[in-house]
mmCIF file of C-alpha atoms in Angstrom:
data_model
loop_
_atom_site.group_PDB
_atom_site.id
_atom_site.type_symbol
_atom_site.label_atom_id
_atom_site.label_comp_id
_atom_site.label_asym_id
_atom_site.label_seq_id
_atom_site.Cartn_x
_atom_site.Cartn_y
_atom_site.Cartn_z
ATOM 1 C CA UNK A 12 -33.921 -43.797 -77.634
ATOM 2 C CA UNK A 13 -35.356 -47.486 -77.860
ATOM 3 C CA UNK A 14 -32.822 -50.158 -77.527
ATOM 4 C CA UNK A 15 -34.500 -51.255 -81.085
ATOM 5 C CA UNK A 16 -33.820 -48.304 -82.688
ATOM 6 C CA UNK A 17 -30.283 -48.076 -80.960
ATOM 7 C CA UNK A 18 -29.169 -51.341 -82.189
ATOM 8 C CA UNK A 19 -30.639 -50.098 -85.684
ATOM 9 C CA UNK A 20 -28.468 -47.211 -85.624
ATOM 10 C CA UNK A 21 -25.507 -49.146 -85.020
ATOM 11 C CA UNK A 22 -25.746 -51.894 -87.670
ATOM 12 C CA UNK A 23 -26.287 -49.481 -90.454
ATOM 13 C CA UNK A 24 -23.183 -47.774 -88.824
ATOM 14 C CA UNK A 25 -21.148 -50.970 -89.279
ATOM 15 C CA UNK A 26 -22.456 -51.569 -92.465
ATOM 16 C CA UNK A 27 -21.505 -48.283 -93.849
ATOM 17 C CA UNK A 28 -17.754 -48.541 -92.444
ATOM 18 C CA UNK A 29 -14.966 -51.805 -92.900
ATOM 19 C CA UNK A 30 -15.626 -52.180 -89.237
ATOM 20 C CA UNK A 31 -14.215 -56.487 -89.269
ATOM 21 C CA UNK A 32 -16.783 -56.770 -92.404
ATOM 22 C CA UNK A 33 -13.379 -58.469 -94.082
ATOM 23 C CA UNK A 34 -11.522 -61.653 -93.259
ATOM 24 C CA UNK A 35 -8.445 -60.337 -91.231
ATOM 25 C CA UNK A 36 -5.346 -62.514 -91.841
ATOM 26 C CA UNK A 37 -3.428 -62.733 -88.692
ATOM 27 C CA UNK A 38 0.244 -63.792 -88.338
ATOM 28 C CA UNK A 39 3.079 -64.829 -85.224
ATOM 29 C CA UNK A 40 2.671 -66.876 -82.568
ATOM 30 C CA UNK A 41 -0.265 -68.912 -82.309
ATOM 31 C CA UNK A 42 -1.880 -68.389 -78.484
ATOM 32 C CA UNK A 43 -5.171 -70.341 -79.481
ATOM 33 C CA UNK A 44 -7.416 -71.987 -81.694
ATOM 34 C CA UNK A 45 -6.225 -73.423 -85.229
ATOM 35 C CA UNK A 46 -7.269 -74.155 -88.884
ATOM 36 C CA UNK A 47 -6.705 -76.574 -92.044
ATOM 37 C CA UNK A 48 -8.331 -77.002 -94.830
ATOM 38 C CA UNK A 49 -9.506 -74.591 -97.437
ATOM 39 C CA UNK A 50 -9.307 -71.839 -94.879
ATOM 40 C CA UNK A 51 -5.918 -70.033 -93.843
ATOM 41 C CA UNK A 52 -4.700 -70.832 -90.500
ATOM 42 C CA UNK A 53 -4.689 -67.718 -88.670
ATOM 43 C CA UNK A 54 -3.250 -66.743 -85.466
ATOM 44 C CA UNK A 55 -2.893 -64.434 -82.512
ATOM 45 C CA UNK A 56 -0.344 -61.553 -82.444
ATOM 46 C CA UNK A 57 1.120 -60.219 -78.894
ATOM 47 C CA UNK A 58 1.090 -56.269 -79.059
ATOM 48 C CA UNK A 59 4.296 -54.576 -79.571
ATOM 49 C CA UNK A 60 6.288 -53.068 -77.006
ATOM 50 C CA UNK A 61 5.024 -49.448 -75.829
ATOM 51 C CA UNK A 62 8.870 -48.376 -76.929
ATOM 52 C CA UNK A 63 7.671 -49.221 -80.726
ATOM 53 C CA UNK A 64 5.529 -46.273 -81.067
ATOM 54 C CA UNK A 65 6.489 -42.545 -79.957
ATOM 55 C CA UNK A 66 5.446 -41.128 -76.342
ATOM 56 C CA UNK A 67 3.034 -38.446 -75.845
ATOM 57 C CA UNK A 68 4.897 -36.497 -73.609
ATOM 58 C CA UNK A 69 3.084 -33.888 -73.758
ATOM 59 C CA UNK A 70 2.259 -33.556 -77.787
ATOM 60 C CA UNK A 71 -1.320 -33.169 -78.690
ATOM 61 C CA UNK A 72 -3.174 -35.345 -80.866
ATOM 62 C CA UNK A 73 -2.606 -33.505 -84.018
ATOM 63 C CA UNK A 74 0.626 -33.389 -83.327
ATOM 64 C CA UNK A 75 0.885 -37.302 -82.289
ATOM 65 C CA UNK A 76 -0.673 -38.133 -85.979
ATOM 66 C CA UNK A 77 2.196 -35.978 -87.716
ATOM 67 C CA UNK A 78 4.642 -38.440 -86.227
ATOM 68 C CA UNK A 79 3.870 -40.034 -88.937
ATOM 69 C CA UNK A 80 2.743 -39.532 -92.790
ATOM 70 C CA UNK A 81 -0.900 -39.575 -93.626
ATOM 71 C CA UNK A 82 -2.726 -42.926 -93.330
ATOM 72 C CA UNK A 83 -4.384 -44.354 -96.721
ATOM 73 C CA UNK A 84 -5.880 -46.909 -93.927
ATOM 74 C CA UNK A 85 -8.981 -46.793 -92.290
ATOM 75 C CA UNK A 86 -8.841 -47.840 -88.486
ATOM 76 C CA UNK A 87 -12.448 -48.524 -87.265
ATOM 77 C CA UNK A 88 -13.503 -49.187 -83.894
ATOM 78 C CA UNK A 89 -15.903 -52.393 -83.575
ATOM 79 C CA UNK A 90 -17.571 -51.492 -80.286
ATOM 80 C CA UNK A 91 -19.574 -48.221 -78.772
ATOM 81 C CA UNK A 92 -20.246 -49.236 -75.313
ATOM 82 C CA UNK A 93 -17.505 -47.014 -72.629
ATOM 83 C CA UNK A 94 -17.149 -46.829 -69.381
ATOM 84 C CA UNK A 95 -15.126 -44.556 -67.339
ATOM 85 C CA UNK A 96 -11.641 -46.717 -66.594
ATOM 86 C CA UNK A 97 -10.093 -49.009 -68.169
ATOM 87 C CA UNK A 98 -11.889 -50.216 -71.371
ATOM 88 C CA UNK A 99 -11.345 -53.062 -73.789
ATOM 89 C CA UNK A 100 -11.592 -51.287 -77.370
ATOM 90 C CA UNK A 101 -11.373 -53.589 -80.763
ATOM 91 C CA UNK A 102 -10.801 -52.184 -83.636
ATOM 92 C CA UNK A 103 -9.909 -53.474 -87.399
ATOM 93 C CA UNK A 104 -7.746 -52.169 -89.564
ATOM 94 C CA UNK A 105 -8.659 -51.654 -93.849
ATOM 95 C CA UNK A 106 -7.662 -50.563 -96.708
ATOM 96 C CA UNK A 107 -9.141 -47.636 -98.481
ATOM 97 C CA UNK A 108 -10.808 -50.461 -100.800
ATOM 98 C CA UNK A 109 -12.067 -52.568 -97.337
ATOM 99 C CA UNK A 110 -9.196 -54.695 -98.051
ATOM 100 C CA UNK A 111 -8.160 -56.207 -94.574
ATOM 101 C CA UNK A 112 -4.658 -55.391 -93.101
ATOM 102 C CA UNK A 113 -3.502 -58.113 -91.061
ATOM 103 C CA UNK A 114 -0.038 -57.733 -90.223
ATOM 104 C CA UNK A 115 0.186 -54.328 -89.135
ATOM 105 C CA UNK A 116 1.654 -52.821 -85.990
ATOM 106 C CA UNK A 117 -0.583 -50.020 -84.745
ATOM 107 C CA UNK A 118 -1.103 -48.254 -80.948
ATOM 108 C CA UNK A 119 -3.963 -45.585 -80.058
ATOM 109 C CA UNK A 120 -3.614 -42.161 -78.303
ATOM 110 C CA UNK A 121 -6.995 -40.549 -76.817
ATOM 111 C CA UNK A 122 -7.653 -37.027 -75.597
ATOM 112 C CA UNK A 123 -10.276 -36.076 -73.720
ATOM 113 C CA UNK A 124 -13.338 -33.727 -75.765
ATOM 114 C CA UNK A 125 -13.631 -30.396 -72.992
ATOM 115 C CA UNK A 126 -17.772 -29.841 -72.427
ATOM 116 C CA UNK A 127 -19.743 -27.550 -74.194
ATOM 117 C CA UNK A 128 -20.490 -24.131 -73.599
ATOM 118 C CA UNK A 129 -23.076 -24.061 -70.291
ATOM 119 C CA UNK A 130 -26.551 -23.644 -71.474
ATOM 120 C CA UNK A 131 -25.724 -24.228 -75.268
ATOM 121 C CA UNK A 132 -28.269 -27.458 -76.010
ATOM 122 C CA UNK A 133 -29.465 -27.520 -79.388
ATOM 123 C CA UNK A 134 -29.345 -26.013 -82.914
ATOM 124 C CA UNK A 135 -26.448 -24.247 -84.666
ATOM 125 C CA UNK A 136 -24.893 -22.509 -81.290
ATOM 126 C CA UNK A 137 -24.389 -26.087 -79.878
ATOM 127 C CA UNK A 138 -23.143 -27.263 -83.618
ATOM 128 C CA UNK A 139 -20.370 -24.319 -83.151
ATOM 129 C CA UNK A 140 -19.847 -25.172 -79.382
ATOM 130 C CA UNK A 141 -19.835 -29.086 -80.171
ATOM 131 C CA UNK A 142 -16.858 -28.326 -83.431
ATOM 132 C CA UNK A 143 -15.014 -25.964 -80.755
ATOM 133 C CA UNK A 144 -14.599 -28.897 -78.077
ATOM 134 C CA UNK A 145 -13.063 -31.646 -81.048
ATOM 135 C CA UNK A 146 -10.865 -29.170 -81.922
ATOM 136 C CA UNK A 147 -9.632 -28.112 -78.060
ATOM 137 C CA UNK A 148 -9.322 -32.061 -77.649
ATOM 138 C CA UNK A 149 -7.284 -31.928 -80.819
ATOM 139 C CA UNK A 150 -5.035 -29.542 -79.162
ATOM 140 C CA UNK A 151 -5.063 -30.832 -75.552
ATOM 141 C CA UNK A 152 -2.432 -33.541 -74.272
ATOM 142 C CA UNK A 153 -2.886 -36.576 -75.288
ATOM 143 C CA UNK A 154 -2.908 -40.293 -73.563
ATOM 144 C CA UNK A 155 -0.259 -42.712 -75.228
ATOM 145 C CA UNK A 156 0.410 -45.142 -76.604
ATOM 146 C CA UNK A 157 -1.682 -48.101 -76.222
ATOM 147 C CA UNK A 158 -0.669 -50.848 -78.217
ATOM 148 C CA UNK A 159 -2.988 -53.454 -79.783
ATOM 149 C CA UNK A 160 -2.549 -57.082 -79.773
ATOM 150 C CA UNK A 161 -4.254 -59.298 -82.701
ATOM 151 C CA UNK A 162 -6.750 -62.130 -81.540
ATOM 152 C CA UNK A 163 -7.742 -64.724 -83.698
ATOM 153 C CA UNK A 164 -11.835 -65.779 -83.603
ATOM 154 C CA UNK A 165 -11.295 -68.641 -85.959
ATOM 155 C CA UNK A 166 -12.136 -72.076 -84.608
ATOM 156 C CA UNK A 167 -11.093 -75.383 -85.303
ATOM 157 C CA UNK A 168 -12.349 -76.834 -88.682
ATOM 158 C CA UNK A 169 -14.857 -79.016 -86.526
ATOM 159 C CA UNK A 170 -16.483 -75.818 -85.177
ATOM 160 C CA UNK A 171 -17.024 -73.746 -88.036
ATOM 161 C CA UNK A 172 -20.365 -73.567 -89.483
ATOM 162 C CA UNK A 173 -21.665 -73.272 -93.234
ATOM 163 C CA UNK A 174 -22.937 -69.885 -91.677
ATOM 164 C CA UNK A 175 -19.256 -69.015 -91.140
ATOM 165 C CA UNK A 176 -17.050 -70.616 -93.628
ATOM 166 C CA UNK A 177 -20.040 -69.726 -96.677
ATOM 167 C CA UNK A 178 -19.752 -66.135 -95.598
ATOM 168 C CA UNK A 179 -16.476 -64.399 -97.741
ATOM 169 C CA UNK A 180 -16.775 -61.772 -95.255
ATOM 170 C CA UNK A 181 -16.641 -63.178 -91.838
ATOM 171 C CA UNK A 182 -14.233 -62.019 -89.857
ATOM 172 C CA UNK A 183 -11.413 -64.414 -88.569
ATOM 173 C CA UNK A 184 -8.836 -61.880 -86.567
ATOM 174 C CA UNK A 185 -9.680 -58.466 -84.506
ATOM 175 C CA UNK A 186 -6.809 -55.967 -83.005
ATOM 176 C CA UNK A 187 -7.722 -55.101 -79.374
ATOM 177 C CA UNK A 188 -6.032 -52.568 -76.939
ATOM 178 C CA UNK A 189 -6.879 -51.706 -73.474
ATOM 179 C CA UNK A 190 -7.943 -47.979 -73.102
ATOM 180 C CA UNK A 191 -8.268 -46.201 -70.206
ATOM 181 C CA UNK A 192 -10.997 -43.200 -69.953
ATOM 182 C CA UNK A 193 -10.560 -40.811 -66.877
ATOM 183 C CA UNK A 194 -13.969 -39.445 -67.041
ATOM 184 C CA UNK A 195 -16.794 -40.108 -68.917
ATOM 185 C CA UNK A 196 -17.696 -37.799 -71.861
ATOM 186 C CA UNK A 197 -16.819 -37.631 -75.876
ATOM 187 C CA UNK A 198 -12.576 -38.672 -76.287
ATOM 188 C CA UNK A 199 -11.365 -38.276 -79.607
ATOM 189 C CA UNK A 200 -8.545 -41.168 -80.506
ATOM 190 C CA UNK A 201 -5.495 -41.216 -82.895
ATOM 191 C CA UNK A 202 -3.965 -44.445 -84.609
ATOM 192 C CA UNK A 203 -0.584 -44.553 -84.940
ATOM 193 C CA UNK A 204 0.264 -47.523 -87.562
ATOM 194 C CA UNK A 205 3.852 -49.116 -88.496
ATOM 195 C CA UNK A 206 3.627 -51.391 -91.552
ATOM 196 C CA UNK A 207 6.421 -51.978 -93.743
ATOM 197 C CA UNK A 208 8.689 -49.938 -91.554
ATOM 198 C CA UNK A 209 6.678 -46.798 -92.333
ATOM 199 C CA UNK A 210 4.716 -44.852 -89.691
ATOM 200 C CA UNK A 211 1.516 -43.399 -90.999
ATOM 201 C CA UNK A 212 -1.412 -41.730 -88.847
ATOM 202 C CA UNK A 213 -5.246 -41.384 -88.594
ATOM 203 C CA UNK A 214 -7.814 -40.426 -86.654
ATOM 204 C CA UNK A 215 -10.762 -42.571 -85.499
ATOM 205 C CA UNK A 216 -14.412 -41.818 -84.254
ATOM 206 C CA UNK A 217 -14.859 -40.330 -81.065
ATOM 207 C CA UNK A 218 -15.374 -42.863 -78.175
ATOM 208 C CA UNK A 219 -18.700 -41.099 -75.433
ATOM 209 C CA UNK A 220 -17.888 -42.792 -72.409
ATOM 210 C CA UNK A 221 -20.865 -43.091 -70.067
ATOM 211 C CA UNK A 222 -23.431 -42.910 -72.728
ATOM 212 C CA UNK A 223 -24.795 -46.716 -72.285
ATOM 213 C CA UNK A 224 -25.297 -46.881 -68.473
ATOM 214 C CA UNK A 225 -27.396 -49.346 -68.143
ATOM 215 C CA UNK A 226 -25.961 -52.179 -69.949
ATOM 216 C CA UNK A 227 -25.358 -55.009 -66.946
ATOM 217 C CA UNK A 228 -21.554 -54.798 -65.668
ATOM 218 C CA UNK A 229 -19.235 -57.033 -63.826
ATOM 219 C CA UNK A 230 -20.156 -56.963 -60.874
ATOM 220 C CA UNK A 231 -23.782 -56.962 -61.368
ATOM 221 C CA UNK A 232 -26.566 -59.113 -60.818
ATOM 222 C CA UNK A 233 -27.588 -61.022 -64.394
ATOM 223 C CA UNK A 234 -31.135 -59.699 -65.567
ATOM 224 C CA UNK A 235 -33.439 -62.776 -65.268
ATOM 225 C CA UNK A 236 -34.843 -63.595 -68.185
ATOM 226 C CA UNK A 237 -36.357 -66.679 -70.142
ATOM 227 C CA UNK A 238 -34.497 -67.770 -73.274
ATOM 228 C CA UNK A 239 -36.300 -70.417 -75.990
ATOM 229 C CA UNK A 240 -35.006 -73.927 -75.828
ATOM 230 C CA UNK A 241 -34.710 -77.006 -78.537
ATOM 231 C CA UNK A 242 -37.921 -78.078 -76.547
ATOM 232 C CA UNK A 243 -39.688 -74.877 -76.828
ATOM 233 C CA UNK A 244 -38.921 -75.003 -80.528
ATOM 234 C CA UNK A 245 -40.609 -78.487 -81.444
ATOM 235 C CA UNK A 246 -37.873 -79.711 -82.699
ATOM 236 C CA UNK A 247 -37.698 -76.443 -85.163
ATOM 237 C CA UNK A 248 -34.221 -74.988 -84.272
ATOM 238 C CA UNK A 249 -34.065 -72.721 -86.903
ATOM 239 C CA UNK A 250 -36.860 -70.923 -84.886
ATOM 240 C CA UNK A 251 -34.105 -69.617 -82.039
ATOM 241 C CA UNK A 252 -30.735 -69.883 -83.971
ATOM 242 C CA UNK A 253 -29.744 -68.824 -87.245
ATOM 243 C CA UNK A 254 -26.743 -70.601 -87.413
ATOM 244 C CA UNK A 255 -26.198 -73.259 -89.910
ATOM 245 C CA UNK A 256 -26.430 -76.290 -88.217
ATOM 246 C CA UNK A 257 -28.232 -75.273 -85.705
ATOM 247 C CA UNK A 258 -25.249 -74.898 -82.558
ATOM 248 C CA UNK A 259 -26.131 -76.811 -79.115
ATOM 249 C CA UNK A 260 -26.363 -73.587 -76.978
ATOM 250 C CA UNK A 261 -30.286 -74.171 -76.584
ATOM 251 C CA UNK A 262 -30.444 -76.766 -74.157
ATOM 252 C CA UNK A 263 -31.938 -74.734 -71.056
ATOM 253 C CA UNK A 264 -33.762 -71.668 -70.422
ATOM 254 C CA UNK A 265 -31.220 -69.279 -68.533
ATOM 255 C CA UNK A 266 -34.132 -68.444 -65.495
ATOM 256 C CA UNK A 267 -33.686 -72.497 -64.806
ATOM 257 C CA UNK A 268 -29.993 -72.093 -63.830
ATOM 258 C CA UNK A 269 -28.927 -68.410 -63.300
ATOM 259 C CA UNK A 270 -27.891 -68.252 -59.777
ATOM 260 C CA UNK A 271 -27.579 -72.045 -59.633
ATOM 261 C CA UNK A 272 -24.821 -72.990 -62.212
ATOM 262 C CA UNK A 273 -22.208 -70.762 -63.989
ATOM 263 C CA UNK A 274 -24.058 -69.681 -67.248
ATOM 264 C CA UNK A 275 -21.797 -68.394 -70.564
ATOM 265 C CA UNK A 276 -25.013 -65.809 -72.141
ATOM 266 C CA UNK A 277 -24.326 -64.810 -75.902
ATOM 267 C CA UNK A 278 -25.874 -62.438 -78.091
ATOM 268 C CA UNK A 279 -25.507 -62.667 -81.484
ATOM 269 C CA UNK A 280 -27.375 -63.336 -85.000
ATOM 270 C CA UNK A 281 -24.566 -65.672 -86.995
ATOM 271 C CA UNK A 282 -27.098 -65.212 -89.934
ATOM 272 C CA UNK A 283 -27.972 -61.617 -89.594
ATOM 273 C CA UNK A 284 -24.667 -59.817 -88.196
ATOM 274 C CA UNK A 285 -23.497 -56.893 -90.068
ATOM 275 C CA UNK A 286 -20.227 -56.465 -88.310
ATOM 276 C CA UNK A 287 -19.340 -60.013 -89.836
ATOM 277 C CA UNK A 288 -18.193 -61.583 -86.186
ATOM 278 C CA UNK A 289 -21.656 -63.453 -84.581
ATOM 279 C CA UNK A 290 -20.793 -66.107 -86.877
ATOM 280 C CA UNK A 291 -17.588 -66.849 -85.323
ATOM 281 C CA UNK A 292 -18.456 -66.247 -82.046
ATOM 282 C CA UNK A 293 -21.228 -68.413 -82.293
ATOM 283 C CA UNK A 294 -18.610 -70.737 -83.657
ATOM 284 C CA UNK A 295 -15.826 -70.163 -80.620
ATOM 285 C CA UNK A 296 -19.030 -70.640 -78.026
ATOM 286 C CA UNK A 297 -19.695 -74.309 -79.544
ATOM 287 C CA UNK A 298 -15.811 -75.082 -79.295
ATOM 288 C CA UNK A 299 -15.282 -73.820 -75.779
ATOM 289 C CA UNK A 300 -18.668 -75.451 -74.905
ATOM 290 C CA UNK A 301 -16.839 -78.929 -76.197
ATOM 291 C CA UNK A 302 -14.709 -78.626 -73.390
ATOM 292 C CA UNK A 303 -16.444 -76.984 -70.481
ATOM 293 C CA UNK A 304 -20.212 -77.993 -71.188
ATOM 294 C CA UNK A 305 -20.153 -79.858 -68.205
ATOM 295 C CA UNK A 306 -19.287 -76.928 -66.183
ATOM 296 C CA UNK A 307 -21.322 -74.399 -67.315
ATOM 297 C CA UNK A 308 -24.319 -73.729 -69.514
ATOM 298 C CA UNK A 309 -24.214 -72.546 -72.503
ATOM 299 C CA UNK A 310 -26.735 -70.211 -73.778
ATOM 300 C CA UNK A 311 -27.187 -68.378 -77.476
ATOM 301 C CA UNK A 312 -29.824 -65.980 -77.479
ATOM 302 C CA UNK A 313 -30.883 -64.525 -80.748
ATOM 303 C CA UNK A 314 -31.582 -60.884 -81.850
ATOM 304 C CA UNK A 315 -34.567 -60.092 -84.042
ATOM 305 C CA UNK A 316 -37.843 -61.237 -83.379
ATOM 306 C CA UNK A 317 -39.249 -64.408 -85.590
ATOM 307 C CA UNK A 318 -35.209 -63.606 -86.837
ATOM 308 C CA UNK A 319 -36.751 -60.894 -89.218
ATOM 309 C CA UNK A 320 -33.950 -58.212 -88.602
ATOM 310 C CA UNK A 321 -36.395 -56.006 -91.541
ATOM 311 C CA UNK A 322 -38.740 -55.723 -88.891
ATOM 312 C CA UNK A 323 -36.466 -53.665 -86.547
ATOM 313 C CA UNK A 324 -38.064 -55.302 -83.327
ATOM 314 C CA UNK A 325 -35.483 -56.786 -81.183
ATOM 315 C CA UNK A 326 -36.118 -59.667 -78.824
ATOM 316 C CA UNK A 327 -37.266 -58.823 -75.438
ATOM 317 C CA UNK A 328 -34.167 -60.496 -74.105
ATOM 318 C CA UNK A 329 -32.077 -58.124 -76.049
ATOM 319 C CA UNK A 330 -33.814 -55.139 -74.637
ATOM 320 C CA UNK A 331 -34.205 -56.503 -71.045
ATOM 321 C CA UNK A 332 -30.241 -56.261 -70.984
ATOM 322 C CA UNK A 333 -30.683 -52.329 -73.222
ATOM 323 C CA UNK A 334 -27.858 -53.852 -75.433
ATOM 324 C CA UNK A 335 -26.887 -51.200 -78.395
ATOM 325 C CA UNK A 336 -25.016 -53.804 -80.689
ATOM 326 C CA UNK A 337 -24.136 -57.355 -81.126
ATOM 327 C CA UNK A 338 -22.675 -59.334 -80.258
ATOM 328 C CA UNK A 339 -22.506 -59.137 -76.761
ATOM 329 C CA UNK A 340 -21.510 -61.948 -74.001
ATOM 330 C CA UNK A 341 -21.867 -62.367 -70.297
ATOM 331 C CA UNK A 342 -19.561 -64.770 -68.519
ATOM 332 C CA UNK A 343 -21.907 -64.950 -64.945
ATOM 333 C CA UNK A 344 -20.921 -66.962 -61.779
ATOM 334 C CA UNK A 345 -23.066 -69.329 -60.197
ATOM 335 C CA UNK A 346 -24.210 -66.973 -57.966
ATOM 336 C CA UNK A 347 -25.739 -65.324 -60.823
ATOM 337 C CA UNK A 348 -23.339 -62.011 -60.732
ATOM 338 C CA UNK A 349 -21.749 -61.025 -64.052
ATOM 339 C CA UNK A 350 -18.134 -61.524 -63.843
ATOM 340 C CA UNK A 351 -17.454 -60.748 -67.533
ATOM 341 C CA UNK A 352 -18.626 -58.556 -70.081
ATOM 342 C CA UNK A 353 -17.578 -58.223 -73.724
ATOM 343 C CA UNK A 354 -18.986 -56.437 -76.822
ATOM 344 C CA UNK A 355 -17.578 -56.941 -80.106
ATOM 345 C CA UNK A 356 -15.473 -60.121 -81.075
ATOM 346 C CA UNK A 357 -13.245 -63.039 -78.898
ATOM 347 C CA UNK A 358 -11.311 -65.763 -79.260
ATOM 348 C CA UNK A 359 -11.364 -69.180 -77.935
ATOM 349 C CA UNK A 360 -8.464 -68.055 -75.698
ATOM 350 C CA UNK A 361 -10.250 -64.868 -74.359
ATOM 351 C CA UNK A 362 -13.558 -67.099 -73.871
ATOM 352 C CA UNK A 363 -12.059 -69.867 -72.159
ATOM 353 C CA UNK A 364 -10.234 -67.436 -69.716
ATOM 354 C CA UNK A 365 -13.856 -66.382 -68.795
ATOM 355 C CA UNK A 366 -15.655 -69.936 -68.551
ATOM 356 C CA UNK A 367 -12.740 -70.999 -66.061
ATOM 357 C CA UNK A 368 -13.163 -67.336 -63.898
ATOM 358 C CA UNK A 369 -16.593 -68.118 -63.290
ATOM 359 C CA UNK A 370 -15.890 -71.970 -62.932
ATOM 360 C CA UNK A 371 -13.112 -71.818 -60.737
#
């Protein structure tokens, strides 16, 4: 499938669920950025102990999701891209009426999804094969907990743009967990969620591990590519940022200094982003970039062509790196190798723990 139409697919995805489409309130101890002003402060949240949540000792998934009464909440995930190992996973956390939940306590359980019957590869034998392996994986053991911590993504006051703070919906908190896949393949997960002192369950969509294989790693070597500058724009910024003002992160074409400077690569449309979080990322970029400009560049790289997302043609950039869904950013030394790799939404903490890797 084109990366066009796969990005597509996964906007209209995260505009049809709560995926961090609401602003998430966060509360406890603050391990980064700040606000004032009209806008809430909001901060970061450690996760809870494993101890908080019930082992899985053995219990399937159903049976890890009847610890606990029926969740009225909707937990959806806010990234797609797996890999076998350990995986960063964010999620957010709603209301059946898309209302954010900020305070909640909640850790995930996977189980892997058995493969389908040999030879079975299409039509209403692979339907019956395909409902057969969610239900074994509903039955097998399952992988628990893992608790999530709460990360703010809102700046300080100086750093937010009109694109941000105009937008009711941007996001300003997402829970994250780290999950660990085995294999690659289809895992189905299980929330478990303490709020209020009750313990309620859910299930989530499946996680396919190994699906997006070529997406550029750690590890890697950066794809070279050339990314418009203020210069290349005549002085037109609006042409190659959507973000209101215009952010900084356009100073130099990424082929001039990949493999000669460390380089902090972002994907994201602030103006444009269903999933509600390029705006703030966008944002955290330009306040990280405050402090470490001088020791790395910073680069924002649109998504849509002429930033017409009706059009459904993603820049070549986008599809040079075959990225699914936004936003996306590459932390890459200055020997050009990726050293970080996140989909989905950070904080200033998480970002500036990436600049200083590749900086170091």
């Amino acid at each position: 499938m084109p990366v066009r139409m796969l990005l597509h697919r996964v906007i209209c995805v995260l505009a049809c669920l709560p995926v961090v489409v609401g602003p998430l309130a966060g509360c406890g101890e603050d391990s980064g950025s700040s606000g004032s002003g009209s806008e809430a402060e909001v901060r970061s949240r450690p996760a809870p102990p494993k101890s908080a949540f019930p082992a899985a000792a053995g219990k399937t998934l159903l049976e890890v999701v009847k610890e606990g009464e029926t969740a009225p909440l909707v937990v959806s995930p806010a990234a797609m891209v797996f890999h076998k190992g350990e995986n960063r996973y964010p999620f957010g956390v709603f209301e059946p009426d898309r209302s954010p939940v900020s305070d909640a306590e909640v850790a995930l359980y996977i189980s892997k999804v058995p493969g389908t019957t040999p030879g079975v590869e299409s039509g209403e034998e692979a339907k019956g094969a395909a409902a057969r392996a969610q239900k074994e994986a509903l039955e097998a053991p399952a992988l628990g907990p893992f608790p999530a911590a709460i990360e703010t993504i809102q700046t300080e006051p100086a750093f937010r743009a009109q694109t941000t703070t105009s937008d009711p919906d941007a996001a300003t908190v997402v829970y994250v967990t780290d999950l660990d896949f085995t294999s690659e393949g289809e895992w189905r997960i299980a929330a478990l969620i303490r709020e209020d002192g009750e313990l309620m369950g859910t299930l989530l969509p499946s996680a396919v591990v190994g699906e997006f294989a070529r997406i550029p790693r750690r590890g890697e070597k950066a794809p070279l590519i050339h990314t418009p500058t203020a210069e290349d724009a005549g002085g037109d910024l609006s042409e190659i940022t959507t973000r209101v003002p215009p952010d900084t992160q356009n100073q130099v074409d990424f082929a001039d200094v990949v493999g000669k400077k460390p380089v902090v690569l972002l994907f994201a449309t602030p103006q444009f982003c269903e999933s509600r979080v390029c705006g703030p990322v966008v944002d955290v970029a330009e306040q990280v970039k405050e402090e470490h400009g001088d020791q790395a560049e910073f680069i924002h790289m649109e998504i849509w062509k002429e930033n017409d997302p009706s059009t459904k043609q993603v820049r070549p950039q986008v599809s040079a790196y075959n990225l699914p869904s936004e936003p996306w950013l590459f932390a890459i030394d200055r020997d050009g190798s990726i050293r970080t790799a996140i989909e989905g939404a950070f904080g200033v903490e998480r970002l500036t723990e990436a600049v200083e890797e590749v900086t170091r």
